[in-house]
Short mmCIF file of C-alpha atoms in Angstrom, two decimals:
data_model
loop_
_atom_site.label_atom_id
_atom_site.label_comp_id
_atom_site.label_asym_id
_atom_site.label_seq_id
_atom_site.Cartn_x
_atom_site.Cartn_y
_atom_site.Cartn_z
CA UNK A 1 -10.72 9.86 -18.61
CA UNK A 2 -14.37 9.91 -17.82
CA UNK A 3 -15.20 13.00 -15.41
CA UNK A 4 -14.72 12.60 -11.50
CA UNK A 5 -18.66 13.12 -11.57
CA UNK A 6 -19.05 10.22 -13.46
CA UNK A 7 -16.75 7.88 -11.81
CA UNK A 8 -17.92 8.64 -8.44
CA UNK A 9 -20.68 6.77 -6.91
CA UNK A 10 -23.99 9.14 -6.87
CA UNK A 11 -24.63 9.44 -3.29
CA UNK A 12 -20.79 9.73 -2.62
CA UNK A 13 -20.95 12.97 -4.88
CA UNK A 14 -24.21 14.05 -3.20
CA UNK A 15 -22.33 14.27 0.20
CA UNK A 16 -21.52 17.70 1.55
CA UNK A 17 -19.21 18.59 4.33
CA UNK A 18 -21.03 20.10 7.52
CA UNK A 19 -20.07 23.19 8.97
CA UNK A 20 -18.47 21.46 11.84
CA UNK A 21 -16.05 19.58 9.76
CA UNK A 22 -15.15 22.99 7.99
CA UNK A 23 -14.41 24.19 11.48
CA UNK A 24 -12.05 21.56 12.61
CA UNK A 25 -10.24 21.81 9.35
CA UNK A 26 -8.87 25.25 10.35
CA UNK A 27 -5.61 25.75 12.22
CA UNK A 28 -7.06 25.47 16.13
CA UNK A 29 -3.14 25.50 17.60
CA UNK A 30 -4.17 28.93 19.27
CA UNK A 31 -7.48 31.05 20.61
CA UNK A 32 -10.17 29.80 22.71
CA UNK A 33 -11.49 26.72 21.31
CA UNK A 34 -15.10 26.13 21.83
CA UNK A 35 -16.41 24.59 18.63
CA UNK A 36 -15.67 20.93 18.52
CA UNK A 37 -17.48 19.72 22.20
CA UNK A 38 -14.19 18.72 23.72
CA UNK A 39 -13.17 18.52 27.32
CA UNK A 40 -10.76 21.59 28.31
CA UNK A 41 -9.13 19.22 30.85
CA UNK A 42 -6.92 16.36 30.50
CA UNK A 43 -4.44 18.15 27.85
CA UNK A 44 -2.54 16.95 25.68
CA UNK A 45 -5.24 14.48 24.92
CA UNK A 46 -8.33 16.36 24.96
CA UNK A 47 -8.06 17.83 21.68
CA UNK A 48 -8.83 16.12 18.19
CA UNK A 49 -5.22 15.81 16.65
CA UNK A 50 -6.36 17.68 13.46
CA UNK A 51 -3.52 20.25 13.69
CA UNK A 52 -0.79 17.18 14.08
CA UNK A 53 -2.41 15.59 10.93
CA UNK A 54 -1.36 18.90 9.05
CA UNK A 55 2.24 18.66 10.56
CA UNK A 56 2.62 15.26 9.37
CA UNK A 57 1.35 16.00 5.79
CA UNK A 58 3.94 19.01 5.30
CA UNK A 59 6.56 16.86 6.36
CA UNK A 60 5.71 13.79 4.09
CA UNK A 61 5.00 16.32 1.46
CA UNK A 62 8.37 17.44 1.67
CA UNK A 63 10.17 14.07 1.72
CA UNK A 64 7.81 12.82 -1.28
CA UNK A 65 7.97 15.83 -3.42
CA UNK A 66 4.01 15.97 -3.50
CA UNK A 67 1.98 19.18 -2.30
CA UNK A 68 0.31 18.39 1.06
CA UNK A 69 -2.99 19.18 -0.73
CA UNK A 70 -2.78 15.73 -2.41
CA UNK A 71 -2.37 13.74 0.45
CA UNK A 72 -4.81 12.07 2.50
CA UNK A 73 -4.38 9.56 5.47
CA UNK A 74 -5.96 6.67 6.81
CA UNK A 75 -5.57 3.44 9.25
CA UNK A 76 -3.09 1.79 7.05
CA UNK A 77 -3.36 1.28 3.26
CA UNK A 78 -6.26 -1.43 3.57
CA UNK A 79 -8.51 1.49 4.81
CA UNK A 80 -7.71 3.39 1.67
CA UNK A 81 -8.49 0.18 -0.63
CA UNK A 82 -11.97 0.21 1.19
CA UNK A 83 -12.26 3.68 0.74
CA UNK A 84 -11.50 3.73 -3.25
CA UNK A 85 -14.31 0.79 -3.52
CA UNK A 86 -16.70 2.80 -1.42
CA UNK A 87 -16.05 5.86 -3.56
CA UNK A 88 -16.13 4.63 -6.92
CA UNK A 89 -17.86 1.47 -7.16
CA UNK A 90 -21.42 1.00 -7.16
CA UNK A 91 -22.42 -2.29 -5.27
CA UNK A 92 -23.88 -4.96 -7.32
CA UNK A 93 -22.91 -3.14 -10.97
CA UNK A 94 -19.55 -1.69 -10.94
CA UNK A 95 -16.44 -3.99 -11.15
CA UNK A 96 -12.55 -3.52 -10.64
CA UNK A 97 -9.46 -5.55 -12.62
CA UNK A 98 -6.47 -6.43 -10.79
CA UNK A 99 -3.43 -8.37 -11.58
CA UNK A 100 -2.87 -11.89 -10.22
CA UNK A 101 -0.99 -13.04 -8.15
CA UNK A 102 -1.00 -9.89 -6.06
CA UNK A 103 -2.11 -8.47 -2.70
CA UNK A 104 -5.33 -10.35 -1.47
CA UNK A 105 -6.97 -7.61 0.00
CA UNK A 106 -8.05 -5.89 -3.23
CA UNK A 107 -10.50 -8.77 -3.75
CA UNK A 108 -11.47 -9.10 -0.15
CA UNK A 109 -12.44 -5.23 0.01
CA UNK A 110 -14.20 -5.65 -3.52
CA UNK A 111 -16.13 -8.88 -2.02
CA UNK A 112 -17.30 -6.65 1.21
CA UNK A 113 -18.51 -3.62 -1.24
CA UNK A 114 -20.18 -6.01 -3.69
CA UNK A 115 -18.06 -5.39 -6.41
CA UNK A 116 -17.15 -7.83 -9.22
CA UNK A 117 -13.68 -8.37 -9.10
CA UNK A 118 -11.64 -9.27 -12.33
CA UNK A 119 -8.18 -11.08 -12.01
CA UNK A 120 -5.56 -10.76 -15.15
CA UNK A 121 -2.77 -13.54 -14.60
CA UNK A 122 0.36 -12.37 -15.29
CA UNK A 123 3.10 -13.91 -17.27
CA UNK A 124 5.57 -16.57 -15.97
CA UNK A 125 7.89 -13.63 -15.14
CA UNK A 126 5.18 -12.10 -13.47
CA UNK A 127 5.26 -9.28 -15.73
CA UNK A 128 2.12 -6.94 -16.29
CA UNK A 129 0.91 -6.65 -20.02
CA UNK A 130 -1.20 -3.60 -20.43
CA UNK A 131 -2.81 -4.83 -23.40
CA UNK A 132 -4.24 -7.73 -21.31
CA UNK A 133 -5.55 -5.53 -18.40
CA UNK A 134 -7.15 -3.01 -20.46
CA UNK A 135 -9.02 -6.00 -22.59
CA UNK A 136 -10.43 -6.96 -19.27
CA UNK A 137 -12.09 -3.77 -18.73
CA UNK A 138 -15.47 -2.55 -19.88
CA UNK A 139 -18.14 0.01 -19.52
CA UNK A 140 -18.64 -0.88 -15.74
CA UNK A 141 -14.62 -1.13 -14.96
CA UNK A 142 -14.26 1.45 -12.37
CA UNK A 143 -10.61 0.95 -11.11
CA UNK A 144 -7.72 -0.97 -11.84
CA UNK A 145 -5.45 -2.17 -9.43
CA UNK A 146 -1.56 -2.23 -9.69
CA UNK A 147 0.67 -3.26 -6.96
CA UNK A 148 4.38 -2.35 -7.71
CA UNK A 149 6.80 -3.79 -6.43
CA UNK A 150 4.15 -6.51 -6.24
CA UNK A 151 3.03 -8.99 -3.46
CA UNK A 152 3.77 -11.68 -3.31
CA UNK A 153 6.06 -11.86 -6.49
CA UNK A 154 8.17 -9.06 -5.25
CA UNK A 155 8.78 -7.37 -8.90
CA UNK A 156 8.45 -3.87 -10.04
CA UNK A 157 5.81 -3.80 -12.65
CA UNK A 158 7.09 -2.27 -16.19
CA UNK A 159 6.71 1.17 -15.74
CA UNK A 160 5.85 1.97 -19.31
CA UNK A 161 3.36 -0.77 -19.22
CA UNK A 162 2.01 0.72 -16.14
CA UNK A 163 1.93 4.24 -17.74
CA UNK A 164 0.14 2.65 -20.90
CA UNK A 165 -2.68 1.57 -18.41
CA UNK A 166 -3.00 4.63 -16.70
CA UNK A 167 -3.03 6.70 -20.27
CA UNK A 168 -5.58 4.54 -22.00
CA UNK A 169 -7.92 3.73 -19.22
CA UNK A 170 -10.83 6.22 -18.51
CA UNK A 171 -11.39 5.28 -14.87
CA UNK A 172 -9.20 5.29 -11.87
CA UNK A 173 -6.09 3.56 -11.73
CA UNK A 174 -4.37 2.95 -8.05
CA UNK A 175 -0.94 2.02 -7.84
CA UNK A 176 -0.01 0.50 -4.62
CA UNK A 177 3.91 1.42 -3.87
CA UNK A 178 3.62 -0.28 -0.12
CA UNK A 179 7.06 -1.99 -0.88
CA UNK A 180 8.63 1.06 -3.31
CA UNK A 181 11.21 2.38 -1.05
CA UNK A 182 13.12 -0.83 -1.54
CA UNK A 183 12.94 -0.49 -5.54
CA UNK A 184 15.10 1.76 -7.76
CA UNK A 185 12.51 2.34 -10.01
CA UNK A 186 11.09 5.89 -10.06
CA UNK A 187 7.56 6.27 -8.26
CA UNK A 188 4.54 6.49 -10.04
CA UNK A 189 3.59 9.30 -7.85
CA UNK A 190 5.59 11.69 -10.03
CA UNK A 191 3.16 11.04 -12.77
CA UNK A 192 0.28 12.44 -10.74
CA UNK A 193 0.42 16.17 -12.04
CA UNK A 194 -0.20 14.82 -15.75
CA UNK A 195 -2.70 11.86 -14.74
CA UNK A 196 -5.82 12.83 -13.10
CA UNK A 197 -7.05 9.46 -12.76
CA UNK A 198 -3.80 8.01 -10.62
CA UNK A 199 -3.92 7.20 -6.87
CA UNK A 200 -0.51 5.98 -5.52
CA UNK A 201 -0.80 4.30 -2.28
CA UNK A 202 2.16 4.44 0.35
CA UNK A 203 2.62 3.05 4.06
CA UNK A 204 4.63 3.79 7.00
CA UNK A 205 4.45 0.02 7.62
CA UNK A 206 7.48 -1.43 5.75
CA UNK A 207 10.92 0.66 5.21
CA UNK A 208 9.75 3.33 7.83
CA UNK A 209 9.74 0.45 10.50
CA UNK A 210 6.03 1.40 11.66
CA UNK A 211 3.78 -1.06 10.93
CA UNK A 212 2.42 -1.01 14.61
CA UNK A 213 1.06 2.36 14.30
CA UNK A 214 -1.30 1.68 11.14
CA UNK A 215 -0.72 4.73 8.98
CA UNK A 216 -1.53 4.39 4.96
CA UNK A 217 -1.04 7.60 2.51
CA UNK A 218 -2.67 8.19 -0.54
CA UNK A 219 -1.23 10.76 -3.47
CA UNK A 220 -3.57 11.85 -5.99
CA UNK A 221 -4.81 15.43 -7.44
CA UNK A 222 -6.67 17.44 -5.10
CA UNK A 223 -10.13 16.74 -6.58
CA UNK A 224 -9.79 13.04 -5.62
CA UNK A 225 -8.04 13.64 -2.20
CA UNK A 226 -11.03 16.18 -1.34
CA UNK A 227 -13.21 13.12 -1.76
CA UNK A 228 -11.49 10.89 0.30
CA UNK A 229 -11.43 13.61 2.87
CA UNK A 230 -15.00 13.95 2.60
CA UNK A 231 -15.87 10.10 2.92
CA UNK A 232 -13.61 9.29 5.98
CA UNK A 233 -14.45 10.12 9.33
CA UNK A 234 -13.06 13.39 10.54
CA UNK A 235 -9.97 13.24 12.90
CA UNK A 236 -9.73 9.42 11.61
CA UNK A 237 -6.11 9.31 12.75
CA UNK A 238 -5.34 9.23 16.45
CA UNK A 239 -2.86 11.50 18.38
CA UNK A 240 -0.50 8.77 19.21
CA UNK A 241 -0.28 7.33 15.84
CA UNK A 242 0.44 10.59 14.31
CA UNK A 243 3.08 11.63 17.15
CA UNK A 244 5.23 8.60 16.34
CA UNK A 245 4.82 9.19 12.59
CA UNK A 246 6.04 12.68 12.95
CA UNK A 247 8.96 11.42 15.12
CA UNK A 248 9.74 8.67 12.48
CA UNK A 249 9.80 11.02 9.36
CA UNK A 250 12.06 13.87 11.13
CA UNK A 251 15.00 11.56 10.59
CA UNK A 252 14.96 10.11 7.16
CA UNK A 253 18.52 9.25 7.36
CA UNK A 254 17.98 6.57 9.74
CA UNK A 255 15.35 4.83 7.46
CA UNK A 256 17.85 5.06 4.73
CA UNK A 257 20.14 3.42 6.72
CA UNK A 258 17.57 0.64 7.35
CA UNK A 259 16.57 0.28 3.78
CA UNK A 260 20.42 0.02 2.85
CA UNK A 261 20.87 -2.77 5.33
CA UNK A 262 17.88 -4.91 3.98
CA UNK A 263 19.06 -4.50 0.55
CA UNK A 264 22.33 -6.03 1.39
CA UNK A 265 20.62 -8.48 3.10
CA UNK A 266 18.33 -9.22 0.47
CA UNK A 267 20.96 -9.75 -1.96
CA UNK A 268 22.99 -12.38 0.42
CA UNK A 269 19.86 -14.28 0.89
CA UNK A 270 19.53 -14.33 -2.80
CA UNK A 271 22.70 -15.73 -3.36
CA UNK A 272 22.29 -18.11 -0.47
CA UNK A 273 18.80 -19.55 -1.29
CA UNK A 274 20.04 -20.29 -4.84
CA UNK A 275 22.34 -22.73 -3.49
CA UNK A 276 20.01 -24.71 -1.58
CA UNK A 277 19.09 -28.24 -3.37
CA UNK A 278 15.33 -27.72 -1.80
CA UNK A 279 14.80 -24.32 -3.48
CA UNK A 280 13.75 -24.77 -7.04
CA UNK A 281 13.45 -21.09 -8.25
CA UNK A 282 14.13 -17.91 -6.34
CA UNK A 283 12.64 -15.08 -7.92
CA UNK A 284 14.06 -11.63 -8.74
CA UNK A 285 12.79 -9.06 -6.12
CA UNK A 286 12.46 -5.37 -5.50
CA UNK A 287 10.89 -5.61 -2.02
CA UNK A 288 12.03 -6.64 1.11
CA UNK A 289 10.95 -10.32 1.00
CA UNK A 290 11.68 -13.12 -1.54
CA UNK A 291 9.62 -15.56 -3.30
CA UNK A 292 11.03 -18.89 -3.45
CA UNK A 293 9.66 -22.14 -5.27
CA UNK A 294 10.31 -25.32 -3.10
CA UNK A 295 10.47 -29.20 -3.89
CA UNK A 296 7.69 -29.50 -1.11
CA UNK A 297 6.42 -26.29 0.30
CA UNK A 298 4.09 -27.53 2.78
CA UNK A 299 6.51 -29.71 4.32
CA UNK A 300 9.09 -27.16 4.51
CA UNK A 301 6.73 -24.63 6.12
CA UNK A 302 5.61 -27.08 8.66
CA UNK A 303 9.25 -28.09 9.38
CA UNK A 304 10.13 -24.47 9.64
CA UNK A 305 7.21 -23.76 11.91
CA UNK A 306 8.28 -26.66 14.44
CA UNK A 307 11.64 -24.54 14.58
CA UNK A 308 9.43 -21.16 15.55
CA UNK A 309 10.63 -19.58 11.91
CA UNK A 310 7.56 -18.12 10.38
CA UNK A 311 7.31 -17.82 6.55
CA UNK A 312 4.14 -17.51 4.57
CA UNK A 313 3.04 -20.13 2.33
CA UNK A 314 1.25 -19.62 -0.97
CA UNK A 315 0.71 -23.13 -2.36
CA UNK A 316 -2.90 -21.74 -3.41
CA UNK A 317 -1.85 -18.57 -5.23
CA UNK A 318 -2.05 -18.41 -9.05
CA UNK A 319 1.40 -18.76 -10.53
CA UNK A 320 3.23 -19.36 -6.93
CA UNK A 321 2.18 -23.43 -6.81
CA UNK A 322 4.86 -24.57 -4.28
CA UNK A 323 6.28 -21.55 -3.06
CA UNK A 324 7.05 -19.63 0.13
CA UNK A 325 7.37 -16.18 0.70
CA UNK A 326 10.26 -15.15 2.92
CA UNK A 327 10.60 -11.57 4.58
CA UNK A 328 14.28 -10.24 5.00
CA UNK A 329 14.96 -9.89 8.59
CA UNK A 330 17.97 -8.94 10.81
CA UNK A 331 21.44 -10.72 9.59
CA UNK A 332 20.79 -13.11 13.00
CA UNK A 333 17.38 -14.14 11.99
CA UNK A 334 18.44 -15.02 8.13
CA UNK A 335 21.19 -16.98 9.32
CA UNK A 336 18.91 -19.06 11.47
CA UNK A 337 16.48 -19.68 8.57
CA UNK A 338 19.28 -20.34 6.14
CA UNK A 339 20.98 -23.07 9.00
CA UNK A 340 17.32 -24.92 9.40
CA UNK A 341 16.98 -25.00 5.34
CA UNK A 342 20.55 -26.39 5.36
CA UNK A 343 19.43 -29.19 7.52
CA UNK A 344 16.20 -29.81 6.14
CA UNK A 345 16.22 -33.37 3.97
#
């Protein structure tokens, strides 16, 4: 791996935290607080939420098995994607490599940050080839993006192939595990200790049922986390988001129950969809959604839309021509979808 100083944009590396930033990073739960120009009235909303962020990190560190100093937070994983490009990729000079099809926001933020985006097409099983990904890299490749389980295909990427990419690439590898709680495969965050170039993204949106609060997490070695903390605005996560996040993760057993119910429904939906004549292919999935190739995806999408049933159409996505991506809902929601599809002809 190239040194972190070589990988980070020079202007980002030159940044230094101000005294004000260091002051607000200290514990401020007690004492007379006259350091941050806060209003002393209107408690508890008058104070910046630094202490709540520290509490959340301590809790999620215990759940995920990662030291709190190796975690940074952002307003959704999308902000972490944007920050990664801003930290590592020089506009109009560097490039990033990703698999295809995959989460569309990687290319979106590459374009916003004037970074060349190189897409490596997966095989017909949506399987990852480390060799093909590494062959697409050159001296100006700063980031490789891997999404596992992948969106929209739903499959977990082969772990050994991912490890080959992380081990052989001398830049940053970001593994987005937004749907990892639905998969049996061991998380790549457990490889961080031995791979200083690895960043793993996670979110409270899916398994944890908190999409509304927009809280994303990045796990990495402390040197990388320190850079993220330096670049993002101080107090970036608001108090209400952190309060809800802390409340949610205090009872992980409830989340485990939701995941178990969704996995049971996922199995039932896979079997039911495979029986429908209008479903030409139902792909294996490790996520909370299913990719289905239809006889006429556009027409079926419009038909479902008329019935107020919303799915995602992917007719122009590589390897997903004529496909719909269907999220796993409640049993009654899934039954309504199946009933509508059985009536379609």
